[in-house]
Amino acid sequence: MKSQQNIGTYTFQTPSGKIIALKENGIIKAKSIRYAHSERFQKPVPVESSSSEIIFPHKTPVAPQTISPLVENMIGPTHIERFDVDESTQFLSVVRPENDNEDEKFPVVVWIHGGSYEIGCGDLPTADPCEWVKEQHIMVVTVSYRLGLFGFLGGNEKRLPNLGLFDIIEALRWIKKNISSLGGDPENITLMGQSSGGDAIAHLMISEGVDGLFQRAIIQSAPLGLREKRQKMTAELLRKTEFLKDDADVLKMMNEYRKYVPSVVQYGLKAAMPFGVQYGFPPLCREDEVTEQWKKKAAAYDVLIGLNNDETAFYLKTSPTLKKYAGKGFGLTIINKLVRLTTEAIYGKPAKIFAENYAEAGGNVYQFRIHSTIKNHSLGAAHCIDLPLIFGKEEVWKSAELLKDIPWKYIAENGRKIRSLWAEFVRNGSIADHSEKPEILELHKVI
């Protein structure tokens, strides 16, 4: 139930308490709602119902993290000064259309952000869902969760593994309990995530304690090729950062741990993502059981999974070491081949295997690949190119190196069509053959 409190302000009466939201340009936002609390390296504890009004803070809470110069350059400045570092970073935000029909319940998309399990938050400007929400008449909930040392590194009772997954599960429980009061349909919830967020969703599908919490999954650019045989690497990072575990200065912890990140030379490509989910610890099964567990979930979730055609160009063609060889001639040929090989190894082949296994087990699964048709854009369809297509605000992306030499009209036109297709899947778990598909998108149902 909602009531207009004053111009631009709404009050939602929910099981968790009265939530204050703001109305602007046909959109209603309830920002930075705390869904749980946590002590360091311990499981989240759900919030209790509040007798006072729940209002969003002046600054957006964000998990302790270090700024990535690559991300700042490729995607745009994060404006970290607008955020407050919070070690217990269990917050979510709700964005929905303004609507006079009290009985209408919106399909719910739960956005799980990426960032290699160590940077980002749910409310970055580059993932602002307002355009998509208004355009497709859906609701989007963005979730922040613990990252890095605090959320995805552990191995004993003092440093529990998979805490970031437990945070997201707690957020899903909050959503299931409260979303109807905010105008969402608790029986039509889709998890959508990019990069490590997509990887997290794939593993939430086989986590304990999630039954009934969501119905669909959109998995974009998940690095599933980095998920295997990580135990030795994780144990090394855990051991080498043990001296940091009780430090009161979280920013110092962020600066120090990077000195001990395992090397790619020793552990291969998976060391490029030092944090991640850990098999054999709750809420996950053993590593050798994962594929069968995904097959067992085939009847439970509709899945849309895919990637961008030139994912690793985001890293390889911007590397200071490699960049000088990527300009032209034989050097460019080598770099392009390396992009193809690593994109397929980390993203393409694992997504294909996942989809085929899921379909073989009877699951409803669609596979997609985003291409580039811009001739003068050296990066092609690199990692993160799906973000401006889905969350397309021109002013947010104007300084992004990722979109250099790409006319915004190209992003806007293709993005509108992709947002429509994704919303179609969100509403009913399918995408019709006659749906309007952009030329940059390869999409098919896996049989």
XYZ file of C-alpha atoms in Angstrom:
447
model
C 0.000 0.000 0.000
C 1.288 3.483 -0.805
C 0.104 6.971 -0.047
C 1.270 10.360 -1.287
C 2.857 12.081 1.697
C 3.820 15.325 -0.073
C 4.941 16.383 -3.521
C 7.717 14.054 -4.662
C 7.551 11.838 -1.584
C 5.851 8.472 -1.119
C 5.418 6.271 1.912
C 5.237 2.504 1.470
C 3.853 0.481 4.363
C 5.731 -2.835 4.318
C 6.218 -5.734 6.745
C 9.666 -4.250 7.522
C 8.257 -0.795 8.297
C 7.371 2.485 6.609
C 9.724 3.148 3.730
C 10.111 6.682 2.396
C 10.644 6.979 -1.358
C 11.108 9.848 -3.794
C 9.160 10.493 -6.991
C 10.879 12.057 -9.973
C 9.958 12.125 -13.675
C 7.509 9.235 -13.429
C 9.889 7.093 -11.363
C 9.693 6.178 -7.675
C 12.941 5.338 -5.856
C 13.457 3.905 -2.394
C 17.236 3.954 -1.960
C 19.753 2.257 0.330
C 17.347 0.194 2.420
C 19.221 -1.985 4.903
C 18.156 -5.634 4.574
C 20.670 -7.190 7.008
C 23.524 -6.510 9.407
C 26.762 -8.438 9.811
C 29.814 -8.800 11.969
C 33.159 -9.267 10.231
C 33.488 -12.714 8.625
C 30.099 -13.860 10.001
C 26.781 -14.589 8.326
C 24.310 -11.744 7.817
C 21.470 -11.262 10.292
C 18.180 -10.003 8.797
C 16.921 -6.612 9.906
C 14.010 -6.453 12.298
C 10.866 -4.501 11.511
C 11.254 -0.792 12.196
C 8.746 1.323 14.119
C 10.298 4.496 12.693
C 10.335 5.611 9.085
C 13.047 4.082 6.914
C 14.782 6.847 4.966
C 17.766 6.634 2.672
C 21.113 8.050 3.849
C 22.747 11.180 2.479
C 25.512 9.124 0.866
C 25.250 5.682 -0.717
C 26.874 2.913 1.381
C 29.558 0.910 -0.405
C 31.734 -2.058 0.546
C 35.427 -1.366 1.310
C 37.306 -1.429 -1.991
C 40.104 0.152 -3.986
C 39.377 2.177 -7.101
C 40.302 0.426 -10.347
C 42.068 2.830 -12.744
C 41.047 0.560 -15.641
C 37.361 0.697 -14.725
C 37.519 4.454 -14.087
C 38.939 4.959 -17.570
C 36.863 2.440 -19.499
C 33.465 3.007 -17.882
C 33.784 6.431 -16.293
C 34.479 7.963 -12.893
C 32.728 6.305 -9.956
C 32.698 9.558 -7.946
C 33.650 7.655 -4.815
C 33.225 10.842 -2.771
C 29.471 10.290 -3.073
C 29.713 6.996 -1.176
C 30.198 6.025 2.464
C 32.361 2.969 3.122
C 30.449 0.440 5.231
C 31.888 -2.955 6.102
C 28.355 -4.248 6.742
C 27.140 -3.264 3.297
C 23.818 -5.103 3.097
C 21.677 -2.498 1.323
C 19.239 -2.567 -1.558
C 17.374 0.037 -3.606
C 14.008 -0.230 -5.345
C 13.172 1.595 -8.597
C 9.677 1.357 -10.070
C 7.335 3.341 -12.306
C 4.794 5.714 -10.864
C 1.422 4.088 -11.380
C -2.166 4.906 -10.461
C -3.290 1.271 -10.540
C -2.797 0.008 -6.972
C -3.601 -3.572 -8.009
C -0.923 -3.865 -10.701
C 2.162 -5.805 -9.648
C 5.356 -5.199 -11.606
C 7.726 -7.966 -12.741
C 10.802 -7.690 -10.521
C 14.410 -7.681 -11.735
C 17.059 -8.060 -9.023
C 20.357 -6.599 -10.246
C 23.538 -8.258 -8.948
C 26.463 -6.042 -9.901
C 29.800 -7.249 -11.216
C 33.344 -6.168 -10.410
C 35.396 -9.378 -9.969
C 33.819 -9.905 -6.540
C 35.936 -7.030 -5.175
C 34.661 -3.671 -6.497
C 31.326 -1.994 -7.222
C 27.958 -1.568 -5.554
C 24.301 -1.816 -6.481
C 23.790 1.905 -7.022
C 26.537 2.958 -9.424
C 25.381 5.566 -11.973
C 26.426 3.233 -14.797
C 23.728 0.780 -13.674
C 20.920 3.296 -13.152
C 17.764 1.392 -14.206
C 15.405 4.394 -14.506
C 15.230 4.419 -18.313
C 14.538 0.681 -18.491
C 11.972 0.834 -15.669
C 10.028 3.660 -17.279
C 10.278 2.255 -20.786
C 9.305 -1.354 -20.034
C 7.100 -0.864 -16.955
C 9.096 -3.163 -14.705
C 10.608 -2.884 -11.216
C 14.355 -3.154 -10.566
C 15.920 -3.884 -7.190
C 19.674 -3.270 -6.966
C 21.601 -5.189 -4.303
C 24.882 -4.408 -2.553
C 26.741 -7.158 -0.718
C 30.108 -7.833 0.905
C 33.084 -8.094 -1.434
C 36.702 -9.202 -1.501
C 38.294 -10.049 1.850
C 34.973 -9.546 3.630
C 32.661 -11.444 1.290
C 34.517 -13.946 -0.876
C 37.547 -15.282 0.958
C 37.437 -17.778 3.809
C 38.054 -21.327 4.854
C 37.494 -21.684 8.580
C 35.117 -20.714 11.401
C 36.875 -17.404 11.964
C 36.768 -16.452 8.282
C 33.668 -17.971 6.713
C 33.584 -18.418 2.915
C 30.779 -17.344 0.556
C 29.494 -14.556 2.798
C 28.660 -12.418 -0.227
C 26.351 -15.203 -1.437
C 24.705 -15.365 1.987
C 24.172 -11.599 1.808
C 22.413 -11.869 -1.551
C 20.250 -14.719 -0.272
C 19.233 -12.560 2.677
C 18.389 -9.737 0.248
C 16.205 -12.134 -1.746
C 14.364 -13.119 1.435
C 13.748 -9.442 2.196
C 12.479 -8.913 -1.344
C 10.189 -11.924 -1.185
C 8.718 -10.644 2.089
C 8.355 -6.955 1.222
C 8.202 -6.458 -2.527
C 4.448 -6.810 -2.880
C 3.985 -3.825 -0.556
C 6.262 -1.833 -2.862
C 4.269 -2.805 -5.951
C 6.277 -5.810 -7.155
C 5.154 -9.344 -7.975
C 6.778 -11.746 -5.473
C 5.997 -14.656 -7.806
C 7.784 -13.097 -10.790
C 11.363 -12.355 -9.754
C 14.317 -12.481 -12.150
C 17.937 -12.306 -11.034
C 20.103 -10.415 -13.506
C 23.850 -10.001 -13.177
C 26.913 -9.140 -15.224
C 30.453 -10.527 -14.936
C 30.998 -11.753 -11.351
C 27.346 -10.832 -10.711
C 26.349 -13.332 -13.393
C 28.702 -15.912 -11.905
C 27.086 -15.335 -8.500
C 23.624 -15.921 -9.987
C 24.692 -19.168 -11.633
C 25.813 -20.351 -8.195
C 22.762 -18.991 -6.392
C 20.751 -21.327 -8.617
C 22.379 -24.269 -6.815
C 22.675 -22.730 -3.344
C 20.923 -24.010 -0.249
C 18.023 -21.946 1.031
C 16.896 -20.249 -2.191
C 13.860 -22.337 -3.137
C 10.981 -20.106 -4.188
C 12.979 -16.878 -3.963
C 13.245 -16.314 -7.734
C 11.947 -17.795 -10.970
C 14.365 -16.679 -13.683
C 18.014 -15.802 -14.279
C 19.731 -13.506 -16.782
C 23.459 -14.275 -16.748
C 25.607 -11.797 -18.682
C 29.336 -12.284 -19.280
C 29.829 -14.688 -16.381
C 33.483 -15.834 -16.163
C 32.484 -19.469 -15.662
C 35.798 -20.527 -17.205
C 37.573 -19.276 -14.069
C 35.476 -21.176 -11.546
C 37.331 -24.521 -11.404
C 40.317 -25.730 -9.378
C 40.702 -22.551 -7.319
C 41.272 -24.179 -3.923
C 45.073 -23.960 -3.808
C 45.077 -20.357 -5.012
C 42.385 -19.358 -2.505
C 44.242 -21.060 0.358
C 47.381 -19.077 -0.500
C 45.532 -15.744 -0.460
C 43.738 -16.682 2.759
C 47.006 -17.587 4.468
C 48.897 -14.512 3.296
C 46.144 -12.103 4.381
C 45.571 -13.707 7.779
C 47.504 -10.912 9.497
C 44.946 -8.381 8.194
C 41.788 -10.072 9.444
C 41.402 -8.085 12.681
C 42.608 -4.713 11.443
C 40.213 -1.887 12.310
C 41.285 0.204 9.307
C 39.384 -1.265 6.347
C 41.035 1.060 3.839
C 44.444 -0.097 5.024
C 43.252 -3.678 4.537
C 42.279 -2.826 0.967
C 45.697 -1.382 0.204
C 47.623 -4.213 1.863
C 45.899 -7.306 0.457
C 46.771 -6.417 -3.127
C 50.432 -7.148 -2.352
C 49.540 -10.806 -1.830
C 47.219 -11.535 -4.769
C 48.282 -14.828 -6.419
C 50.103 -14.524 -9.736
C 48.744 -15.384 -13.176
C 52.102 -16.989 -13.944
C 51.573 -19.518 -11.167
C 47.820 -20.111 -11.356
C 46.864 -19.146 -14.900
C 43.913 -17.032 -16.000
C 41.868 -17.705 -12.865
C 44.303 -15.573 -10.864
C 42.928 -12.571 -12.776
C 39.901 -12.975 -10.483
C 41.446 -13.790 -7.081
C 38.129 -13.755 -5.194
C 35.134 -15.948 -5.918
C 32.695 -18.535 -4.653
C 34.169 -21.495 -2.787
C 32.891 -25.002 -3.357
C 32.391 -27.469 -0.532
C 31.314 -24.780 1.926
C 27.730 -23.654 2.605
C 25.630 -22.762 0.729
C 27.384 -24.642 -2.120
C 28.067 -28.267 -2.980
C 31.447 -29.798 -3.815
C 33.062 -28.801 -7.104
C 32.564 -32.245 -8.646
C 28.815 -31.987 -7.995
C 28.190 -28.588 -9.618
C 27.217 -29.676 -13.135
C 24.743 -32.254 -11.852
C 23.251 -29.718 -9.458
C 22.656 -27.302 -12.344
C 20.928 -30.093 -14.251
C 18.737 -30.862 -11.243
C 17.587 -27.209 -11.205
C 16.550 -27.307 -14.872
C 12.849 -27.331 -14.028
C 13.125 -24.542 -11.476
C 14.488 -21.557 -13.416
C 14.189 -20.031 -16.874
C 17.656 -18.925 -17.992
C 18.997 -16.370 -20.466
C 22.789 -16.649 -20.668
C 25.413 -15.144 -22.935
C 28.339 -12.864 -23.544
C 29.884 -10.118 -25.644
C 31.855 -11.255 -28.664
C 35.136 -9.556 -27.715
C 35.029 -9.697 -23.917
C 38.728 -9.691 -23.109
C 39.524 -6.749 -25.399
C 38.462 -4.727 -22.338
C 41.664 -5.915 -20.634
C 44.083 -6.933 -23.366
C 43.701 -3.995 -25.752
C 43.971 -1.503 -22.905
C 46.989 -3.107 -21.218
C 49.944 -0.663 -21.207
C 52.250 -3.617 -21.882
C 50.271 -4.975 -24.826
C 48.751 -1.775 -26.167
C 51.831 -0.705 -28.115
C 51.590 -3.941 -30.138
C 47.843 -3.662 -30.825
C 47.881 -0.741 -33.237
C 48.339 -2.377 -36.613
C 49.936 -5.143 -38.621
C 51.126 -8.413 -37.136
C 50.859 -7.150 -33.550
C 47.163 -6.406 -34.013
C 46.620 -9.845 -35.544
C 48.205 -11.490 -32.510
C 46.193 -9.396 -30.032
C 42.933 -10.105 -31.883
C 43.651 -13.833 -31.808
C 44.442 -13.651 -28.103
C 41.140 -11.829 -27.494
C 39.235 -14.561 -29.360
C 40.963 -17.393 -27.518
C 40.596 -15.925 -24.026
C 37.006 -14.765 -24.624
C 36.021 -18.293 -25.588
C 37.974 -19.926 -22.754
C 36.628 -17.674 -19.984
C 33.136 -16.819 -21.233
C 32.039 -18.403 -24.528
C 32.670 -22.135 -24.221
C 31.564 -22.370 -20.547
C 28.297 -20.523 -21.336
C 27.647 -22.867 -24.262
C 28.305 -25.965 -22.137
C 26.103 -24.605 -19.336
C 23.234 -23.910 -21.760
C 23.490 -27.259 -23.523
C 23.583 -29.201 -20.251
C 20.649 -27.214 -18.927
C 18.584 -27.791 -22.070
C 19.476 -31.490 -22.131
C 18.119 -31.754 -18.571
C 14.826 -30.213 -19.721
C 15.488 -26.591 -18.799
C 14.147 -23.546 -20.612
C 17.293 -21.723 -21.682
C 18.187 -19.042 -24.235
C 21.709 -18.175 -25.329
C 22.875 -14.805 -26.675
C 25.978 -13.105 -28.004
C 26.402 -9.358 -28.547
C 28.502 -8.288 -31.532
C 29.854 -4.952 -32.737
C 29.105 -3.581 -36.200
C 31.167 -0.393 -35.754
C 34.151 -0.643 -38.113
C 36.362 2.024 -36.535
C 35.976 0.842 -32.942
C 39.050 -1.217 -32.026
C 37.586 -2.816 -28.881
C 34.582 -4.379 -30.606
C 31.939 -5.830 -28.269
C 34.149 -5.795 -25.181
C 33.394 -6.674 -21.573
C 30.782 -4.304 -20.090
C 29.403 -3.145 -23.473
C 26.071 -4.644 -22.373
C 25.829 -2.139 -19.495
C 25.113 1.007 -21.534
C 22.756 -1.035 -23.716
C 20.658 -2.015 -20.688
C 21.269 1.014 -18.438
C 21.501 3.672 -21.126
C 21.929 7.200 -19.814
C 24.013 9.194 -22.252
C 25.301 11.721 -19.722
C 26.645 8.927 -17.491
C 28.591 7.237 -20.293
C 29.888 10.286 -22.197
C 33.453 9.987 -20.835
C 33.725 6.182 -21.094
C 36.667 4.987 -23.168
C 34.634 1.819 -23.777
C 32.329 3.818 -26.086
C 34.963 5.934 -27.810
C 34.099 6.381 -31.508
C 30.649 4.811 -31.008
C 27.775 7.216 -31.786
C 25.292 7.335 -28.912
C 22.494 6.821 -31.437
C 23.924 3.340 -32.092
C 23.812 2.516 -28.362
C 20.331 4.000 -27.929
C 18.714 2.200 -30.861
C 20.240 -1.205 -30.147
C 19.742 -0.779 -26.406
C 16.029 -0.078 -26.766
C 15.557 -3.363 -28.649
C 17.655 -5.374 -26.182
C 15.828 -3.874 -23.195
C 12.546 -4.901 -24.810
C 13.746 -8.494 -25.324
C 15.123 -8.781 -21.793
C 11.838 -7.399 -20.400
C 9.905 -9.944 -22.459
C 11.950 -12.710 -20.864
C 11.463 -11.144 -17.422
C 7.681 -11.118 -17.836
C 7.150 -14.674 -19.037
C 10.427 -16.579 -19.355
C 10.427 -16.676 -23.145
C 11.370 -14.587 -26.165
C 9.151 -14.980 -29.226
C 10.727 -15.728 -32.612
C 8.952 -12.721 -34.110
C 10.320 -10.309 -31.502
C 12.304 -7.399 -32.922
C 15.993 -8.201 -32.553
C 18.836 -5.733 -33.134
C 21.505 -6.544 -35.699
C 24.158 -6.697 -32.984
C 22.396 -9.520 -31.109
C 22.643 -13.232 -31.847
C 19.919 -14.986 -29.815
C 18.405 -18.455 -29.868
C 16.580 -20.952 -27.691
C 18.814 -23.897 -26.858
C 17.183 -27.220 -27.715
